[in-house]
Amino acid sequence: MSEFADKAEFIKSKLQEREEFVRESWVKAMEARLVRDELVKCHRLEGVNHLENCRWLSDKYISMLKENKVKGYKKIDF
């Protein structure tokens, strides 16, 4: 019975780790979305000067797109 309990605990902890990983991945993706929304606002407000005034925001958004992709699990690896 102990062997079964150990395996159940292992599976439970593995699933918990996965949930936390996917949750963090989604949080980072939503942060990138917020930066994109701010970039759109900046482009609208600045008009013709948006290339100069919103450059820092577009650079930040590009770097976030590279780093903050949503990652998940396709299979269960026990």
XYZ file of N, CA, C and O in Angstrom:
312
model
N 0.827 -1.192 0.000
C 0.000 0.000 0.000
C 0.873 1.258 0.000
O 0.519 2.243 -0.588
N 2.002 1.188 0.649
C 2.898 2.334 0.731
C 3.445 2.697 -0.654
O 3.622 3.870 -0.961
N 3.715 1.669 -1.443
C 4.225 1.914 -2.798
C 3.207 2.684 -3.637
O 3.551 3.596 -4.378
N 1.941 2.320 -3.481
C 0.874 3.006 -4.209
C 0.736 4.454 -3.740
O 0.568 5.368 -4.538
N 0.845 4.674 -2.438
C 0.742 6.025 -1.876
C 1.901 6.898 -2.339
O 1.716 8.082 -2.648
N 3.100 6.301 -2.409
C 4.258 7.059 -2.879
C 4.088 7.477 -4.333
O 4.404 8.604 -4.701
N 3.587 6.548 -5.137
C 3.375 6.863 -6.554
C 2.294 7.918 -6.729
O 2.415 8.820 -7.546
N 1.242 7.829 -5.921
C 0.164 8.820 -5.983
C 0.675 10.209 -5.604
O 0.332 11.205 -6.239
N 1.503 10.266 -4.571
C 2.085 11.545 -4.160
C 3.005 12.108 -5.244
O 3.017 13.308 -5.487
N 3.760 11.233 -5.873
C 4.649 11.663 -6.952
C 3.848 12.258 -8.109
O 4.185 13.324 -8.628
N 2.790 11.574 -8.490
C 1.933 12.053 -9.587
C 1.295 13.378 -9.211
O 1.254 14.314 -10.009
N 0.820 13.460 -7.986
C 0.179 14.692 -7.517
C 1.161 15.868 -7.536
O 0.821 16.966 -7.982
N 2.378 15.639 -7.086
C 3.369 16.716 -7.063
C 3.772 17.112 -8.486
O 3.982 18.291 -8.778
N 3.875 16.129 -9.376
C 4.233 16.411 -10.764
C 3.154 17.264 -11.438
O 3.463 18.227 -12.150
N 1.898 16.919 -11.207
C 0.796 17.703 -11.787
C 0.759 19.117 -11.212
O 0.468 20.077 -11.926
N 1.066 19.242 -9.932
C 1.111 20.569 -9.309
C 2.217 21.425 -9.925
O 2.010 22.607 -10.203
N 3.381 20.835 -10.164
C 4.480 21.558 -10.804
C 4.076 22.028 -12.194
O 4.388 23.154 -12.593
N 3.404 21.174 -12.928
C 2.961 21.529 -14.279
C 1.975 22.676 -14.255
O 2.064 23.597 -15.064
N 1.018 22.620 -13.335
C 0.034 23.696 -13.231
C 0.715 25.030 -12.945
O 0.367 26.055 -13.536
N 1.681 25.023 -12.038
C 2.397 26.256 -11.708
C 3.184 26.774 -12.910
O 3.202 27.978 -13.168
N 3.810 25.865 -13.641
C 4.586 26.256 -14.806
C 3.696 26.879 -15.882
O 4.009 27.936 -16.440
N 2.569 26.248 -16.158
C 1.649 26.755 -17.173
C 1.044 28.082 -16.721
O 0.900 29.016 -17.516
N 0.744 28.193 -15.431
C 0.181 29.445 -14.897
C 1.167 30.595 -15.069
O 0.808 31.688 -15.517
N 2.431 30.360 -14.733
C 3.459 31.390 -14.908
C 3.631 31.762 -16.379
O 3.826 32.924 -16.720
N 3.541 30.770 -17.234
C 3.649 31.012 -18.664
C 2.524 31.925 -19.149
O 2.745 32.860 -19.924
N 1.310 31.676 -18.669
C 0.175 32.513 -19.048
C 0.303 33.928 -18.474
O -0.067 34.904 -19.128
N 0.813 34.049 -17.286
C 0.999 35.382 -16.688
C 1.961 36.201 -17.545
O 1.700 37.377 -17.842
N 3.065 35.582 -17.971
C 4.016 36.297 -18.821
C 3.401 36.671 -20.161
O 3.656 37.755 -20.695
N 2.574 35.792 -20.717
C 1.911 36.096 -21.986
C 0.936 37.258 -21.823
O 0.831 38.118 -22.703
N 0.246 37.317 -20.712
C -0.695 38.412 -20.470
C 0.050 39.730 -20.223
O -0.447 40.798 -20.588
N 1.238 39.656 -19.639
C 2.052 40.866 -19.485
C 2.424 41.417 -20.861
O 2.379 42.633 -21.079
N 2.771 40.530 -21.774
C 3.096 40.973 -23.136
C 1.868 41.594 -23.792
O 1.975 42.581 -24.526
N 0.711 41.049 -23.522
C -0.522 41.606 -24.080
C -0.770 43.016 -23.548
O -1.198 43.901 -24.304
N -0.517 43.229 -22.267
C -0.687 44.566 -21.685
C 0.281 45.568 -22.308
O -0.092 46.714 -22.580
N 1.510 45.138 -22.533
C 2.486 46.019 -23.179
C 2.030 46.346 -24.596
O 2.147 47.488 -25.041
N 1.484 45.365 -25.306
C 0.968 45.612 -26.654
C -0.159 46.649 -26.630
O -0.198 47.560 -27.465
N -1.065 46.517 -25.662
C -2.163 47.478 -25.546
C -1.635 48.885 -25.297
O -2.142 49.861 -25.868
N -0.617 48.995 -24.442
C -0.016 50.311 -24.193
C 0.685 50.851 -25.441
O 0.667 52.055 -25.695
N 1.274 49.975 -26.207
C 1.930 50.381 -27.442
C 0.909 50.925 -28.439
O 1.145 51.951 -29.088
N -0.238 50.284 -28.539
C -1.298 50.764 -29.432
C -1.777 52.143 -28.981
O -1.960 53.054 -29.804
N -1.963 52.314 -27.671
C -2.372 53.624 -27.142
C -1.332 54.694 -27.469
O -1.676 55.816 -27.861
N -0.070 54.339 -27.300
C 1.009 55.280 -27.570
C 1.013 55.682 -29.047
O 1.163 56.858 -29.371
N 0.832 54.728 -29.932
C 0.807 55.023 -31.364
C -0.335 55.984 -31.693
O -0.160 56.909 -32.491
N -1.481 55.766 -31.083
C -2.641 56.636 -31.358
C -2.427 58.044 -30.807
O -2.792 59.027 -31.454
N -1.863 58.139 -29.617
C -1.692 59.446 -28.986
C -0.577 60.264 -29.628
O -0.695 61.488 -29.766
N 0.504 59.623 -30.005
C 1.665 60.341 -30.507
C 1.536 60.738 -31.981
O 2.227 61.645 -32.423
N 0.703 60.052 -32.716
C 0.512 60.400 -34.128
C 1.763 60.164 -34.941
O 2.335 59.082 -34.932
N 2.214 61.204 -35.655
C 3.350 61.051 -36.559
C 4.676 60.862 -35.822
O 5.642 60.403 -36.408
N 4.726 61.213 -34.560
C 5.960 61.077 -33.790
C 6.061 59.746 -33.053
O 6.917 59.565 -32.208
N 5.195 58.798 -33.380
C 5.167 57.546 -32.628
C 6.447 56.728 -32.790
O 6.817 55.992 -31.888
N 7.146 56.897 -33.912
C 8.382 56.131 -34.097
C 9.441 56.516 -33.075
O 10.182 55.670 -32.579
N 9.509 57.786 -32.741
C 10.491 58.252 -31.761
C 10.011 58.068 -30.327
O 10.763 57.618 -29.473
N 8.764 58.410 -30.075
C 8.264 58.444 -28.706
C 7.841 57.080 -28.159
O 7.760 56.920 -26.937
N 7.561 56.140 -29.023
C 7.103 54.823 -28.566
C 8.132 53.727 -28.818
O 7.836 52.550 -28.659
N 9.323 54.112 -29.190
C 10.351 53.124 -29.536
C 10.675 52.196 -28.365
O 10.793 50.991 -28.533
N 10.828 52.766 -27.173
C 11.166 51.959 -26.000
C 10.094 50.910 -25.725
O 10.390 49.780 -25.342
N 8.831 51.283 -25.975
C 7.729 50.367 -25.739
C 7.695 49.257 -26.791
O 7.456 48.095 -26.475
N 7.985 49.613 -28.032
C 8.006 48.589 -29.078
C 9.190 47.639 -28.893
O 9.054 46.433 -29.121
N 10.325 48.150 -28.439
C 11.468 47.274 -28.153
C 11.152 46.306 -27.020
O 11.502 45.119 -27.082
N 10.487 46.820 -26.000
C 10.099 45.969 -24.879
C 9.120 44.890 -25.336
O 9.238 43.722 -24.947
N 8.175 45.263 -26.178
C 7.185 44.309 -26.669
C 7.836 43.224 -27.524
O 7.528 42.045 -27.378
N 8.768 43.606 -28.366
C 9.463 42.622 -29.207
C 10.250 41.639 -28.345
O 10.220 40.428 -28.587
N 10.932 42.133 -27.331
C 11.691 41.226 -26.460
C 10.753 40.311 -25.669
O 11.067 39.133 -25.460
N 9.604 40.832 -25.268
C 8.647 40.001 -24.542
C 8.045 38.930 -25.447
O 7.754 37.823 -24.991
N 7.844 39.246 -26.718
C 7.321 38.242 -27.641
C 8.284 37.076 -27.804
O 7.868 35.918 -27.921
N 9.563 37.382 -27.805
C 10.563 36.325 -27.943
C 10.628 35.444 -26.700
O 10.791 34.234 -26.797
N 10.509 36.047 -25.538
C 10.723 35.328 -24.286
C 9.461 34.724 -23.688
O 9.508 33.657 -23.087
N 8.336 35.392 -23.826
C 7.135 35.031 -23.066
C 6.110 34.272 -23.897
O 4.960 34.669 -24.007
N 6.503 33.151 -24.432
C 5.561 32.322 -25.174
C 4.867 31.367 -24.207
O 5.449 30.923 -23.234
N 3.621 31.060 -24.522
C 2.874 30.128 -23.682
C 3.402 28.728 -23.942
O 3.475 28.277 -25.074
N 3.774 28.060 -22.877
C 4.299 26.699 -22.980
C 3.399 25.775 -22.180
O 2.890 26.129 -21.140
N 3.240 24.583 -22.661
C 2.405 23.623 -21.959
C 2.962 22.227 -22.112
O 4.076 22.021 -22.581
N 2.178 21.264 -21.716
C 2.583 19.867 -21.778
C 1.660 19.113 -22.711
O 0.452 19.242 -22.634
N 2.223 18.311 -23.585
C 1.429 17.533 -24.536
C 1.266 16.095 -24.071
O 0.396 15.395 -24.541
N 2.120 15.640 -23.185
C 2.016 14.272 -22.694
C 2.331 14.218 -21.209
O 2.912 15.137 -20.654
N 1.948 13.141 -20.594
C 2.234 12.954 -19.179
C 3.467 12.084 -19.072
O 3.509 10.981 -19.605
N 4.501 12.587 -18.416
C 5.754 11.845 -18.293
C 5.993 11.440 -16.850
O 6.497 12.193 -16.051
N 5.592 10.228 -16.525
C 5.750 9.714 -15.160
C 6.956 8.851 -15.051
O 7.368 8.111 -15.811
